[in-house]
Short mmCIF file of C-alpha atoms (C1' of nucleotides) in Angstrom, two decimals:
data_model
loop_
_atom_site.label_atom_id
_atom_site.label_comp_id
_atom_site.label_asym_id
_atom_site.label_seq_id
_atom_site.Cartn_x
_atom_site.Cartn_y
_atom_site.Cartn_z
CA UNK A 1 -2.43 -8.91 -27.94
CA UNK A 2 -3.90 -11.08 -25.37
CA UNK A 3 -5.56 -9.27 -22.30
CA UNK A 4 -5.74 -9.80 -18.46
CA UNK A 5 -8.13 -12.16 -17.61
CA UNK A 6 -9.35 -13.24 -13.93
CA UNK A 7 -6.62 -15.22 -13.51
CA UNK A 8 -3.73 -13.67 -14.28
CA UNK A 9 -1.92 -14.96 -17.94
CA UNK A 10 0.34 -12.25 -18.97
CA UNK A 11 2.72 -12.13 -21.74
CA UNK A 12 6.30 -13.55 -20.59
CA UNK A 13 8.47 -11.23 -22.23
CA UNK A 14 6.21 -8.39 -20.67
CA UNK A 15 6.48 -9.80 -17.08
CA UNK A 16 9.95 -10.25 -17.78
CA UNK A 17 10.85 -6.74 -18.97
CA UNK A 18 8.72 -6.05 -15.89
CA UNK A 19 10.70 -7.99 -13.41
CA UNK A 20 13.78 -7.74 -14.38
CA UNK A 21 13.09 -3.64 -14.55
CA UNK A 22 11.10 -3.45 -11.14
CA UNK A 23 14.14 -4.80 -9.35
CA UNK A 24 17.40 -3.31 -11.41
CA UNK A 25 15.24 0.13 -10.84
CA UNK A 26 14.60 -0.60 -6.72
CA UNK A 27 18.51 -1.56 -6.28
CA UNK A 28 20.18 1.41 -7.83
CA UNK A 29 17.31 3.96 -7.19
CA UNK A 30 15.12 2.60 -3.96
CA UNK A 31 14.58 4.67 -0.97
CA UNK A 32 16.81 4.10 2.32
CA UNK A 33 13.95 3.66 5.05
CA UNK A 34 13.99 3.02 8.38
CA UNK A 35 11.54 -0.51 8.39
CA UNK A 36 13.83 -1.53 5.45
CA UNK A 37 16.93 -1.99 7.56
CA UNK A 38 15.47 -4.76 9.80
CA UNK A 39 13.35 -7.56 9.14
CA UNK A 40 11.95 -7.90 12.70
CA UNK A 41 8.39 -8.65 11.98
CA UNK A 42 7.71 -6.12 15.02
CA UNK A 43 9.22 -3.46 13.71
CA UNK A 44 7.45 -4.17 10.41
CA UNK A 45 4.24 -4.47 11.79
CA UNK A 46 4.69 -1.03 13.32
CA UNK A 47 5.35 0.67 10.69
CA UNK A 48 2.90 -1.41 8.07
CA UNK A 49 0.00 0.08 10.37
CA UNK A 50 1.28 3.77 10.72
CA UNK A 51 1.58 3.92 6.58
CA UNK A 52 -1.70 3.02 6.05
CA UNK A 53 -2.48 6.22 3.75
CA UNK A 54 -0.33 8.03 5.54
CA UNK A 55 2.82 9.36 3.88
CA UNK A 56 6.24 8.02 4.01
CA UNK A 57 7.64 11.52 5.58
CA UNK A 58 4.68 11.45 7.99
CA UNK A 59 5.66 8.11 9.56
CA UNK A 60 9.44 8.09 9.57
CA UNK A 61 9.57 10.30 12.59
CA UNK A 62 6.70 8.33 14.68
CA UNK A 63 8.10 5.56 13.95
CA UNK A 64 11.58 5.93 15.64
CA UNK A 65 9.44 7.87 18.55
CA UNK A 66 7.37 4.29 18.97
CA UNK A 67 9.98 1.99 18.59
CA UNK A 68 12.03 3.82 21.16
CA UNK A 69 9.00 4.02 23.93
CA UNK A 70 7.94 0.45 22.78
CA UNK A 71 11.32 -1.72 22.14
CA UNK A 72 9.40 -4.98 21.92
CA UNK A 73 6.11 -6.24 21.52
CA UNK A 74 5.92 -7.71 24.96
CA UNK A 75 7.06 -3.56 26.21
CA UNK A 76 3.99 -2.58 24.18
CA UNK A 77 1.38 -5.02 25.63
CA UNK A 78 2.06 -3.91 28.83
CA UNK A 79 1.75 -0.34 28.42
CA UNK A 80 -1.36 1.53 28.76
CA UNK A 81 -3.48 2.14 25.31
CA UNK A 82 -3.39 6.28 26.47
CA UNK A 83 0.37 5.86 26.12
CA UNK A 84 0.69 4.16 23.33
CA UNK A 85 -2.39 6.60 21.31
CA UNK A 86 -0.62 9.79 22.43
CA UNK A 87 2.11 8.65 20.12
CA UNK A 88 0.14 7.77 17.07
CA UNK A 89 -2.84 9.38 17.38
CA UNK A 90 -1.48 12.47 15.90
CA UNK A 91 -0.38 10.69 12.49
CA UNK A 92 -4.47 10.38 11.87
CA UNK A 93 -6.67 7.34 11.79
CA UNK A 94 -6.66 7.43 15.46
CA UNK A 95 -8.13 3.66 15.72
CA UNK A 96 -4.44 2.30 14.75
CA UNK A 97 -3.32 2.85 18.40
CA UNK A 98 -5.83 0.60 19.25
CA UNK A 99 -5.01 -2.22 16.76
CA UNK A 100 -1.66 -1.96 17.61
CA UNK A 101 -1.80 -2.48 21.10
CA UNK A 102 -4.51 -5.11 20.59
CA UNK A 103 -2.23 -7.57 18.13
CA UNK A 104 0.32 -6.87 21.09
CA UNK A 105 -1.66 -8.20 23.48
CA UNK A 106 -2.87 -11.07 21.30
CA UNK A 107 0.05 -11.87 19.95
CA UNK A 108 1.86 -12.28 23.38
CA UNK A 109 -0.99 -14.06 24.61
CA UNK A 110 -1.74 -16.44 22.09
CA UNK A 111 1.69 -16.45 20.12
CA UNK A 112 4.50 -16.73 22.80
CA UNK A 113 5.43 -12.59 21.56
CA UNK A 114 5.97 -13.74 17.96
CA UNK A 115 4.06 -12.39 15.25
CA UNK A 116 2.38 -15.05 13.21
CA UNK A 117 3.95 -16.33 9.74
CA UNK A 118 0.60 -17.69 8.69
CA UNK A 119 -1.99 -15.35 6.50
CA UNK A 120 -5.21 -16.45 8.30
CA UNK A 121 -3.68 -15.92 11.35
CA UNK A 122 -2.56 -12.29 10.79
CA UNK A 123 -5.88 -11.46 8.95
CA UNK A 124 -7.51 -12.43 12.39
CA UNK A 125 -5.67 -9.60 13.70
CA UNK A 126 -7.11 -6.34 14.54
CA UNK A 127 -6.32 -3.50 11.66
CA UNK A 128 -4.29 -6.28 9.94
CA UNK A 129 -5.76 -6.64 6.55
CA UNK A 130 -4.51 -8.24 3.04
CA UNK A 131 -2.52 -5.87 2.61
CA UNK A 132 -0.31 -5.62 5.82
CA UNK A 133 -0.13 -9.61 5.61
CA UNK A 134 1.21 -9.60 2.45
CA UNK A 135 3.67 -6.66 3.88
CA UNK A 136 4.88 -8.80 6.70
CA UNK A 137 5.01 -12.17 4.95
CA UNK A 138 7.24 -11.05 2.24
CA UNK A 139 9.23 -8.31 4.22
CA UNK A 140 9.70 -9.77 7.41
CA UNK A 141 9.58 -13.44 6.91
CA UNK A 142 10.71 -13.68 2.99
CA UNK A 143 7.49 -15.26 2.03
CA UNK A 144 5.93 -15.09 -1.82
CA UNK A 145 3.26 -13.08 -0.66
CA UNK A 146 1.81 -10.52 -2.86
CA UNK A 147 1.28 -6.73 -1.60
CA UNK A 148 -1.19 -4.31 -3.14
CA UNK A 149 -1.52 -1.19 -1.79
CA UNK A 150 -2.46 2.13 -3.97
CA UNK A 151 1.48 2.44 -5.82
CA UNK A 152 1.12 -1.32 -7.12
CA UNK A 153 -2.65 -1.16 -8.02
CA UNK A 154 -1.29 2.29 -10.44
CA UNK A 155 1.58 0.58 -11.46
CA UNK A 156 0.17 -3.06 -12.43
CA UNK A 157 -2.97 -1.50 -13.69
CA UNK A 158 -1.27 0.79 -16.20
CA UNK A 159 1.38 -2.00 -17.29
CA UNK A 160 -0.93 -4.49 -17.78
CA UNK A 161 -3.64 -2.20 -18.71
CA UNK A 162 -6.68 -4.42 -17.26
CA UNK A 163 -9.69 -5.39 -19.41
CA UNK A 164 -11.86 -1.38 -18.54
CA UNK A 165 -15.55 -2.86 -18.94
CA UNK A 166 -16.02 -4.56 -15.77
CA UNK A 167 -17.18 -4.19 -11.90
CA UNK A 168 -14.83 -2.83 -9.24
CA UNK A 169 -14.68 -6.13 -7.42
CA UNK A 170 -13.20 -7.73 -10.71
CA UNK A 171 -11.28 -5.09 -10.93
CA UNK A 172 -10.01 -6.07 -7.67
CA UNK A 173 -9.95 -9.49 -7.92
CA UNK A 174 -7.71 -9.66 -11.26
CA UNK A 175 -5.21 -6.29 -9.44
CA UNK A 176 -4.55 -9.48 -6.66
CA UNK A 177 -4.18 -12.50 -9.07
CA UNK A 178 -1.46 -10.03 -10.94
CA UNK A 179 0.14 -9.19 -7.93
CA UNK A 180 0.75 -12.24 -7.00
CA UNK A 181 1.77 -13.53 -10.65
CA UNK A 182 4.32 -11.03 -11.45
CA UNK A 183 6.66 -12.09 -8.24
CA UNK A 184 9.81 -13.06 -9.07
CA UNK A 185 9.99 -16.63 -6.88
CA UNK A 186 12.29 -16.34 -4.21
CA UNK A 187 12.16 -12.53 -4.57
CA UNK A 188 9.12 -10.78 -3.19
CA UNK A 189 10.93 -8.93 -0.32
CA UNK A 190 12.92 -6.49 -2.28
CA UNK A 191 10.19 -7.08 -5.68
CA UNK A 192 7.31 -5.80 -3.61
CA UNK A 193 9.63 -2.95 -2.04
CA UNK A 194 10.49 -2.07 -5.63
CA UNK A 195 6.82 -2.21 -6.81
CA UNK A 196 5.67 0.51 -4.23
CA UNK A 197 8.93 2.32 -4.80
CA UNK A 198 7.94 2.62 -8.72
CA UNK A 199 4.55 3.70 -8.11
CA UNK A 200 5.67 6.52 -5.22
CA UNK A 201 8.57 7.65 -7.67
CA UNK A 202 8.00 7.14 -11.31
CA UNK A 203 4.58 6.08 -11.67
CA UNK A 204 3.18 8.76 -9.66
CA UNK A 205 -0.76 9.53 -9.78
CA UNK A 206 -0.39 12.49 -11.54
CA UNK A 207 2.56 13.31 -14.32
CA UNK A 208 3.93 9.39 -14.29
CA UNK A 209 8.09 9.87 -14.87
CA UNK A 210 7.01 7.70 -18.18
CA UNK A 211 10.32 8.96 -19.61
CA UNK A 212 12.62 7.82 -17.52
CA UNK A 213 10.64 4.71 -16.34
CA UNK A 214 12.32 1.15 -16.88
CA UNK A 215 9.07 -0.02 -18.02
CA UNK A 216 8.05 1.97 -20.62
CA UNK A 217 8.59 -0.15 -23.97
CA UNK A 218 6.22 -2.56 -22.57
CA UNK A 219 3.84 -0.45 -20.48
CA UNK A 220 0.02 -0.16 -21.47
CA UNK A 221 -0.45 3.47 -21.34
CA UNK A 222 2.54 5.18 -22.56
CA UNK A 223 2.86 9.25 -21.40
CA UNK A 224 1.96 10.26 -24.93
CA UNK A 225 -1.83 8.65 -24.98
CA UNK A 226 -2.66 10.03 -21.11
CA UNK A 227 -5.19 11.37 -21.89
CA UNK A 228 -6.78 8.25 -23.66
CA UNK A 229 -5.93 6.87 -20.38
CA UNK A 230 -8.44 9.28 -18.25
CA UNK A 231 -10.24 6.76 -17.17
CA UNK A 232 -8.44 4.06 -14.81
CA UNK A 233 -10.92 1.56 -13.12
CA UNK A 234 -8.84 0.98 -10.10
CA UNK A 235 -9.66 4.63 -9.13
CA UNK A 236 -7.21 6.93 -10.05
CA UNK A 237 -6.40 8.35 -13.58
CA UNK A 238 -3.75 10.19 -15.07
CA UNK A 239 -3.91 13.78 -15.27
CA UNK A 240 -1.60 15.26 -18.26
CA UNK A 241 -1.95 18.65 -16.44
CA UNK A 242 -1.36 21.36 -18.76
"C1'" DA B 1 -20.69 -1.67 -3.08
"C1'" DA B 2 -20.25 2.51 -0.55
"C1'" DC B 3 -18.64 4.89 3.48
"C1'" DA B 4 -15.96 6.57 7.60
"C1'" DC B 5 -11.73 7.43 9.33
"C1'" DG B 6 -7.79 12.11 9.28
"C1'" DG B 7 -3.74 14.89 9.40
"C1'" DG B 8 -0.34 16.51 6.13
"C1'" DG B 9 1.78 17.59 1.55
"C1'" DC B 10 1.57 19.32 -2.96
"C1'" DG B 11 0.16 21.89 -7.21
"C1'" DC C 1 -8.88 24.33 -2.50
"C1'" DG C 2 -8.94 19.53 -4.41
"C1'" DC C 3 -6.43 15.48 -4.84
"C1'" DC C 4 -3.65 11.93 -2.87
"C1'" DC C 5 -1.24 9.22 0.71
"C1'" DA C 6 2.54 1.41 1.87
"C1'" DG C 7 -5.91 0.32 4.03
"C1'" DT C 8 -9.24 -1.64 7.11
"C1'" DG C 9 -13.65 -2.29 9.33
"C1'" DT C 10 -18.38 -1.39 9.10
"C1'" DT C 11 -22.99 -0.77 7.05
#
DNA sequence: AACACGGGGCG
DNA sequence: CGCCCAGTGTT
């Protein structure tokens, strides 16, 4: 049984269960959201900022709200940052009104109103992170970028059941070099949507759906050793409450 | 490698 | 009441 090393060298018939299963599960069985009826890198942005921890049913709601004040990206760069804060500063992490009025500005200053298709040039962004790249590339421009956010760092770290005895940077490191490994070429739009889908719906932080989860016959921690499984390096662990 | 940021939902 | 949520910037 050969374990994840820094680079990521995974069994194929396990990445294959595991593709093939992420997607068949996402097309019969993924959520109908708002940001996953338009690929308008705008839009995307938009709502890639307002989820950051921040729950699905939190956003939806803002989300329409900004969209309708703010149509375009060139309507929100010319309105005034109290305008644009009064609408998101209520979902929390009251900086992200800031961000995303500053990659407005930015972006119609410096990118003619489109937002970049480049990774260094949304990581220069304000509040735009690995993360939200990834989010954009893949969703909005159809790029194989990976995504990891906290469902895919669960999911992949309980599939592929990382190698425990090692820093959190590693940790890190290897949860990337996966993420990026497992995507299906071609396919990272609706893979990665599927990926956060599993880990918000089946493999949940606590009580994982391991019985009804696609994954299963190849999965690392199977529901009936959870509690060997207390201790997940990525942060969270399963909790077999009683 | 930690810590701050934060309101809301759930058991 | 504690844990968790489509993370990022700062120290």
């Amino acid at each position: 049984m050969k374990r994840v090393k820094y680079e990521a060298d995974v069994e194929p018939e396990a990445l294959a269960v595991f593709r093939e299963g992420v997607l068949d599960w996402y097309r019969t069985h993924g959520r109908d959201l708002p940001w996953r009826k338009t690929r308008d890198p705008y839009h995307i942005l938009v709502s890639e900022i307002m989820l950051h921890q921040t729950t699905v049913t939190t956003v939806e709601p803002v989300y329409r709200e900004f969209l309708a004040r703010f149509p375009t990206i060139q309507a929100l760069a010319q309105a005034s940052l109290a305008d644009v804060k009064a609408i998101t500063d209520p979902l929390g992490y009251k900086v992200r009104g800031r961000w995303l009025w500053e990659i407005a500005q930015e972006v119609v200053r410096r990118y003619d109103g489109v937002v970049p298709d480049r990774l260094d040039d949304l990581l220069a962004l304000p509040g735009i992170g690995r993360y939200t790249a990834g989010a954009i590339l893949s969703f909005a421009y159809g790029q194989d970028a990976p995504i990891l956010d906290t469902n895919v760092k669960r999911l992949l770290g309980r599939y592929f059941r990382l190698e425990y005895r090692t820093t959190r940077a590693e940790i890190l490191h290897q949860l990337w070099a996966l993420a990026e490994a497992v995507i299906p070429p071609g396919q990272a739009a609706d893979f990665n949507q599927g990926l956060m889908d599993m880990g918000a719906m089946v493999c949940t932080a606590r009580r994982p759906s391991c019985t009804i989860c696609p994954l299963w016959a190849y999965c690392g921690v199977h529901h009936d050793e959870a509690d060997r499984a207390a201790e997940e390096p990525w942060q969270y662990r399963v909790r077999p409450r009683a």
